Amino acid sequence: MDYRNYSGKYYIRLDKGDEVLSSLVTICEKEGITAAQIQGIGGCERAVVGVFDTAKKDYDREELRTMLEMISLDGNVTQYEGKPYIHAHAAFAYHGADGKPATVSGHLLEAVIGLTGEIVLTPADGKVTRKYIDGLGIRVWSFE
């Protein structure tokens, strides 16, 4: 992983074997980023995406281990219990069982780079925290 700050935005290159979410947390901790927007693309070798099940209050997960084109990564950085909290969604293209392109998308739970990742992290002035809403089973933005 390597990155640079240009005009207040962080341009991040992730390398083979880098895990996307933990890499973003590392940068946020190192740079003191408490709120930001995330956008990216890249090539992954493994990804876990999910769709939230409101009855279970957990994600129905799908894991893929193949060459994946991360065609869209979109999310944000906030704070939860004093640490960076990454909330991101992603879409991936891959060769389906019939050899034709297929896609999968959802809440990003994990992604490991297989080729390279190109992510732009745009910090905001200020701090956005999260609070857990027990009845929903999720952490929502809090502006306390």
Coordinates of N, CA and C in Angstrom, one line a residue:
M1 N 0.9 -1.2 0.0 CA 0.0 0.0 0.0 C 0.9 1.2 0.0
D2 N 0.4 2.2 -0.8 CA 1.1 3.5 -0.8 C 0.0 4.6 -1.0
Y3 N 0.3 5.8 -0.5 CA -0.7 6.8 -0.7 C 0.0 8.2 -0.6
R4 N -0.7 9.2 -1.2 CA -0.3 10.6 -1.2 C -1.5 11.5 -0.9
N5 N -1.3 12.6 -0.3 CA -2.3 13.6 -0.1 C -2.0 14.7 -1.2
Y6 N -3.0 14.9 -2.0 CA -3.0 15.9 -3.0 C -4.2 16.8 -2.9
S7 N -4.0 18.1 -2.6 CA -5.1 19.0 -2.4 C -6.2 18.5 -1.4
G8 N -5.7 17.9 -0.4 CA -6.6 17.5 0.7 C -7.3 16.1 0.5
K9 N -7.0 15.5 -0.7 CA -7.6 14.2 -1.0 C -6.4 13.1 -0.9
Y10 N -6.8 12.0 -0.4 CA -5.8 10.9 -0.3 C -6.0 9.9 -1.5
Y11 N -4.9 9.8 -2.3 CA -4.9 8.9 -3.5 C -4.2 7.7 -3.0
I12 N -4.9 6.5 -3.0 CA -4.3 5.3 -2.3 C -4.2 4.2 -3.3
R13 N -3.0 3.6 -3.4 CA -2.8 2.4 -4.2 C -2.7 1.2 -3.3
L14 N -3.5 0.3 -3.4 CA -3.5 -1.0 -2.7 C -2.8 -2.0 -3.6
D15 N -2.0 -2.9 -3.0 CA -1.3 -3.9 -3.7 C -1.8 -5.3 -3.4
K16 N -1.4 -6.2 -4.2 CA -1.8 -7.6 -4.1 C -1.7 -8.1 -2.6
G17 N -2.7 -8.6 -2.1 CA -2.7 -9.1 -0.7 C -3.3 -8.1 0.3
D18 N -3.4 -6.9 0.0 CA -3.9 -5.8 0.9 C -5.4 -6.0 1.1
E19 N -5.9 -6.0 2.3 CA -7.3 -6.0 2.5 C -7.8 -4.6 2.5
V20 N -8.9 -4.3 1.8 CA -9.3 -3.0 1.5 C -9.7 -2.2 2.8
L21 N -10.7 -2.8 3.6 CA -11.2 -2.1 4.7 C -10.2 -1.8 5.8
S22 N -9.4 -2.8 6.1 CA -8.3 -2.6 7.1 C -7.3 -1.6 6.7
S23 N -7.0 -1.6 5.4 CA -6.0 -0.6 4.9 C -6.5 0.8 5.1
L24 N -7.8 1.0 4.8 CA -8.4 2.3 5.0 C -8.4 2.7 6.4
V25 N -8.7 1.8 7.3 CA -8.7 2.1 8.8 C -7.2 2.5 9.2
T26 N -6.2 1.8 8.7 CA -4.8 2.1 9.0 C -4.5 3.6 8.6
I27 N -4.9 3.9 7.4 CA -4.6 5.3 6.9 C -5.4 6.3 7.7
C28 N -6.6 6.1 8.0 CA -7.4 7.0 8.9 C -6.8 7.2 10.2
E29 N -6.4 6.1 10.8 CA -5.7 6.2 12.2 C -4.4 7.0 12.0
K30 N -3.6 6.7 11.1 CA -2.3 7.4 10.9 C -2.5 8.9 10.6
E31 N -3.5 9.2 9.8 CA -3.7 10.6 9.4 C -4.7 11.4 10.2
G32 N -5.3 10.7 11.2 CA -6.3 11.4 12.1 C -7.6 11.8 11.3
I33 N -8.0 11.0 10.4 CA -9.2 11.3 9.6 C -10.4 10.7 10.4
T34 N -11.3 11.6 10.7 CA -12.5 11.3 11.5 C -13.8 11.3 10.7
A35 N -13.8 11.8 9.5 CA -14.9 11.8 8.6 C -14.4 11.9 7.1
A36 N -15.0 11.1 6.2 CA -14.5 11.1 4.9 C -15.4 10.3 3.9
Q37 N -15.3 10.6 2.7 CA -16.0 9.9 1.6 C -14.9 9.0 0.9
I38 N -15.4 7.8 0.5 CA -14.5 6.8 -0.1 C -15.1 6.5 -1.5
Q39 N -14.2 6.5 -2.5 CA -14.5 6.0 -3.9 C -13.4 5.2 -4.4
G40 N -13.7 4.1 -5.1 CA -12.6 3.3 -5.7 C -12.9 2.3 -6.7
I41 N -11.9 1.7 -7.3 CA -12.0 0.7 -8.3 C -10.8 -0.2 -8.0
G42 N -10.8 -1.4 -8.7 CA -9.6 -2.2 -8.6 C -9.8 -3.7 -9.0
G43 N -8.8 -4.5 -8.8 CA -8.9 -5.9 -9.1 C -8.7 -6.7 -7.8
C44 N -9.7 -7.5 -7.4 CA -9.6 -8.3 -6.2 C -9.5 -9.8 -6.5
E45 N -9.0 -10.6 -5.5 CA -9.0 -12.0 -5.6 C -10.0 -12.7 -4.7
R46 N -10.6 -11.9 -3.8 CA -11.5 -12.4 -2.8 C -12.4 -11.2 -2.3
A47 N -13.7 -11.5 -2.2 CA -14.6 -10.5 -1.7 C -15.7 -11.1 -0.9
V48 N -16.2 -10.5 0.1 CA -17.4 -10.9 0.8 C -18.3 -9.7 0.9
V49 N -19.5 -9.9 0.3 CA -20.5 -8.8 0.3 C -21.7 -9.4 1.0
G50 N -22.6 -8.4 1.5 CA -23.8 -8.9 2.2 C -24.9 -8.0 2.0
V51 N -26.1 -8.5 2.3 CA -27.3 -7.7 2.3 C -27.9 -7.9 3.7
F52 N -28.2 -6.8 4.4 CA -28.7 -6.9 5.8 C -30.1 -7.5 5.9
D53 N -30.2 -8.5 6.8 CA -31.5 -9.1 7.1 C -32.0 -8.5 8.3
T54 N -33.1 -7.7 8.2 CA -33.6 -7.0 9.4 C -34.1 -7.9 10.5
A55 N -34.6 -9.1 10.1 CA -35.1 -10.0 11.1 C -33.9 -10.6 12.0
K56 N -32.9 -11.0 11.3 CA -31.7 -11.6 11.9 C -30.8 -10.5 12.6
K57 N -30.9 -9.3 12.1 CA -30.0 -8.2 12.4 C -28.5 -8.6 12.1
D58 N -28.4 -9.2 11.0 CA -27.1 -9.6 10.5 C -27.1 -9.7 9.0
Y59 N -25.9 -9.8 8.4 CA -25.9 -9.9 6.9 C -26.0 -11.3 6.4
D60 N -26.7 -11.4 5.3 CA -26.6 -12.6 4.5 C -25.4 -12.4 3.6
R61 N -24.5 -13.3 3.7 CA -23.2 -13.1 3.1 C -23.0 -13.9 1.8
E62 N -22.2 -13.4 0.9 CA -21.8 -14.1 -0.3 C -20.3 -13.9 -0.5
E63 N -19.5 -15.0 -0.5 CA -18.1 -14.9 -0.7 C -17.7 -15.4 -2.1
L64 N -16.8 -14.6 -2.7 CA -16.3 -15.0 -4.0 C -14.8 -15.1 -4.0
R65 N -14.2 -16.1 -4.5 CA -12.8 -16.3 -4.6 C -12.4 -16.6 -6.1
T66 N -12.2 -15.5 -6.8 CA -11.9 -15.6 -8.2 C -11.4 -14.2 -8.6
M67 N -11.0 -14.0 -9.9 CA -10.7 -12.7 -10.4 C -11.9 -11.8 -10.4
L68 N -11.9 -10.7 -9.6 CA -13.0 -9.8 -9.5 C -12.6 -8.4 -9.9
E69 N -13.4 -7.8 -10.8 CA -13.2 -6.4 -11.1 C -14.0 -5.6 -10.1
M70 N -13.4 -4.9 -9.2 CA -14.2 -4.0 -8.3 C -14.6 -2.8 -9.1
I71 N -15.8 -2.8 -9.7 CA -16.2 -1.8 -10.6 C -16.8 -0.5 -9.9
S72 N -17.0 -0.7 -8.6 CA -17.5 0.5 -7.8 C -17.3 0.2 -6.3
L73 N -16.6 1.1 -5.7 CA -16.5 1.1 -4.2 C -17.0 2.5 -3.8
D74 N -18.0 2.6 -2.9 CA -18.5 3.8 -2.4 C -18.8 3.7 -1.0
G75 N -18.4 4.7 -0.2 CA -18.7 4.6 1.2 C -18.2 5.8 2.0
N76 N -18.2 5.6 3.3 CA -17.8 6.8 4.2 C -17.0 6.3 5.4
V77 N -16.3 7.2 6.0 CA -15.6 7.0 7.2 C -16.2 7.8 8.3
T78 N -16.5 7.2 9.4 CA -17.0 7.8 10.6 C -16.2 7.3 11.8
Q79 N -16.7 7.6 13.0 CA -16.0 7.1 14.2 C -17.0 6.2 15.0
Y80 N -16.6 5.1 15.5 CA -17.4 4.3 16.4 C -16.5 3.9 17.6
E81 N -16.9 4.2 18.8 CA -16.2 3.8 20.0 C -14.7 4.3 19.9
G82 N -14.5 5.5 19.3 CA -13.2 6.2 19.2 C -12.3 5.6 18.1
K83 N -12.8 4.8 17.2 CA -12.0 4.2 16.2 C -12.7 4.5 14.8
P84 N -11.8 4.5 13.7 CA -12.4 4.7 12.4 C -13.4 3.5 12.1
Y85 N -14.5 3.9 11.5 CA -15.5 2.9 11.1 C -15.8 3.1 9.6
I86 N -15.6 2.1 8.9 CA -15.8 2.2 7.4 C -17.1 1.5 7.1
H87 N -18.0 2.3 6.4 CA -19.2 1.8 5.9 C -19.1 1.9 4.4
A88 N -19.1 0.8 3.7 CA -18.9 0.8 2.2 C -19.7 -0.2 1.5
H89 N -20.1 0.1 0.3 CA -20.8 -0.8 -0.6 C -19.9 -1.0 -1.8
A90 N -20.0 -2.1 -2.4 CA -19.2 -2.4 -3.6 C -19.9 -3.3 -4.6
A91 N -19.5 -3.1 -5.9 CA -20.0 -4.0 -7.0 C -18.8 -4.6 -7.6
F92 N -18.9 -5.9 -8.0 CA -17.8 -6.6 -8.6 C -18.3 -7.3 -9.8
A93 N -17.5 -7.4 -10.9 CA -17.8 -8.1 -12.1 C -16.8 -9.3 -12.1
Y94 N -17.2 -10.4 -12.6 CA -16.4 -11.6 -12.7 C -16.9 -12.5 -13.8
H95 N -16.2 -13.6 -14.1 CA -16.7 -14.6 -15.0 C -17.6 -15.6 -14.3
G96 N -18.9 -15.6 -14.8 CA -19.8 -16.5 -14.2 C -19.6 -17.9 -14.6
A97 N -20.4 -18.8 -14.1 CA -20.3 -20.3 -14.3 C -20.4 -20.6 -15.8
D98 N -21.1 -19.8 -16.6 CA -21.2 -20.0 -18.0 C -20.1 -19.3 -18.8
G99 N -19.2 -18.7 -18.1 CA -18.0 -18.0 -18.7 C -18.3 -16.5 -19.1
K100 N -19.6 -16.1 -19.0 CA -20.0 -14.8 -19.3 C -19.9 -13.9 -18.1
P101 N -19.7 -12.6 -18.3 CA -19.6 -11.7 -17.2 C -20.8 -11.7 -16.3
A102 N -20.6 -11.7 -15.0 CA -21.7 -11.6 -14.0 C -21.3 -10.6 -13.0
T103 N -22.2 -10.1 -12.1 CA -21.9 -9.1 -11.1 C -22.5 -9.6 -9.8
V104 N -21.9 -9.1 -8.7 CA -22.4 -9.2 -7.4 C -22.1 -7.9 -6.7
S105 N -23.1 -7.5 -5.8 CA -22.9 -6.2 -5.1 C -23.5 -6.3 -3.7
G106 N -23.2 -5.4 -2.9 CA -23.8 -5.3 -1.6 C -22.9 -4.5 -0.6
H107 N -23.2 -4.7 0.6 CA -22.4 -4.1 1.7 C -21.1 -4.8 1.7
L108 N -20.0 -4.1 1.7 CA -18.7 -4.7 1.6 C -18.2 -5.1 3.0
L109 N -18.0 -6.4 3.2 CA -17.6 -7.0 4.5 C -16.1 -7.3 4.5
E110 N -15.6 -7.6 3.3 CA -14.1 -7.8 3.2 C -13.8 -7.9 1.7
A111 N -12.6 -7.4 1.3 CA -12.1 -7.6 0.0 C -10.6 -7.6 0.0
V112 N -10.0 -8.5 -0.7 CA -8.5 -8.7 -0.8 C -8.1 -8.4 -2.2
I113 N -7.2 -7.5 -2.3 CA -6.7 -7.1 -3.7 C -5.9 -8.2 -4.3
G114 N -6.2 -8.4 -5.6 CA -5.5 -9.5 -6.4 C -4.5 -8.8 -7.4
L115 N -4.9 -7.6 -7.8 CA -4.0 -6.9 -8.8 C -3.6 -5.6 -8.2
T116 N -4.5 -4.6 -8.2 CA -4.3 -3.3 -7.6 C -5.6 -2.7 -7.2
G117 N -5.6 -1.8 -6.3 CA -6.7 -1.0 -5.9 C -6.4 0.5 -6.0
E118 N -7.3 1.2 -6.5 CA -7.2 2.7 -6.7 C -8.3 3.4 -6.0
I119 N -8.0 4.0 -4.8 CA -9.1 4.5 -4.0 C -8.8 6.0 -3.7
V120 N -9.8 6.8 -3.7 CA -9.7 8.2 -3.3 C -10.5 8.4 -2.0
L121 N -9.8 8.9 -1.0 CA -10.4 9.2 0.3 C -10.4 10.7 0.4
T122 N -11.6 11.2 0.6 CA -11.8 12.7 0.7 C -12.3 13.0 2.1
P123 N -11.3 13.5 2.9 CA -11.7 13.9 4.3 C -12.6 15.1 4.3
A124 N -13.3 15.2 5.4 CA -14.2 16.3 5.7 C -13.7 17.0 7.0
D125 N -13.8 18.3 7.1 CA -13.6 18.9 8.4 C -14.7 18.5 9.4
G126 N -14.3 18.1 10.5 CA -15.3 17.7 11.5 C -15.2 16.2 11.8
K127 N -16.2 15.8 12.6 CA -16.2 14.4 13.1 C -17.6 13.9 13.1
V128 N -17.8 12.8 12.5 CA -19.1 12.1 12.5 C -18.9 10.8 13.3
T129 N -19.7 10.6 14.3 CA -19.7 9.4 15.1 C -20.9 8.5 14.8
R130 N -20.9 7.4 15.4 CA -22.0 6.4 15.2 C -22.6 6.0 16.5
K131 N -23.9 5.7 16.6 CA -24.5 5.1 17.7 C -25.3 3.9 17.3
Y132 N -25.3 2.9 18.2 CA -26.0 1.7 17.9 C -27.4 1.8 18.2
I133 N -28.3 1.4 17.3 CA -29.7 1.4 17.5 C -30.1 -0.1 17.7
D134 N -30.4 -0.5 18.9 CA -30.7 -1.9 19.2 C -31.9 -2.4 18.4
G135 N -32.9 -1.6 18.3 CA -34.1 -2.1 17.6 C -33.9 -2.4 16.2
L136 N -32.9 -1.7 15.6 CA -32.6 -1.9 14.2 C -31.4 -2.8 13.9
G137 N -30.5 -2.9 14.9 CA -29.4 -3.8 14.8 C -28.3 -3.1 14.0
I138 N -28.3 -1.8 13.8 CA -27.2 -1.1 13.0 C -26.7 0.1 13.8
R139 N -25.6 0.6 13.3 CA -25.0 1.8 13.8 C -25.3 3.0 12.8
V140 N -25.9 4.0 13.4 CA -26.3 5.1 12.5 C -25.5 6.4 12.9
W141 N -25.5 7.3 12.0 CA -24.7 8.6 12.2 C -25.2 9.3 13.4
S142 N -24.3 9.9 14.1 CA -24.7 10.7 15.3 C -23.8 12.0 15.2
F143 N -24.4 13.1 15.5 CA -23.7 14.4 15.4 C -23.6 15.0 16.8
E144 N -23.4 14.2 17.8 CA -23.2 14.7 19.2 C -21.9 15.4 19.4

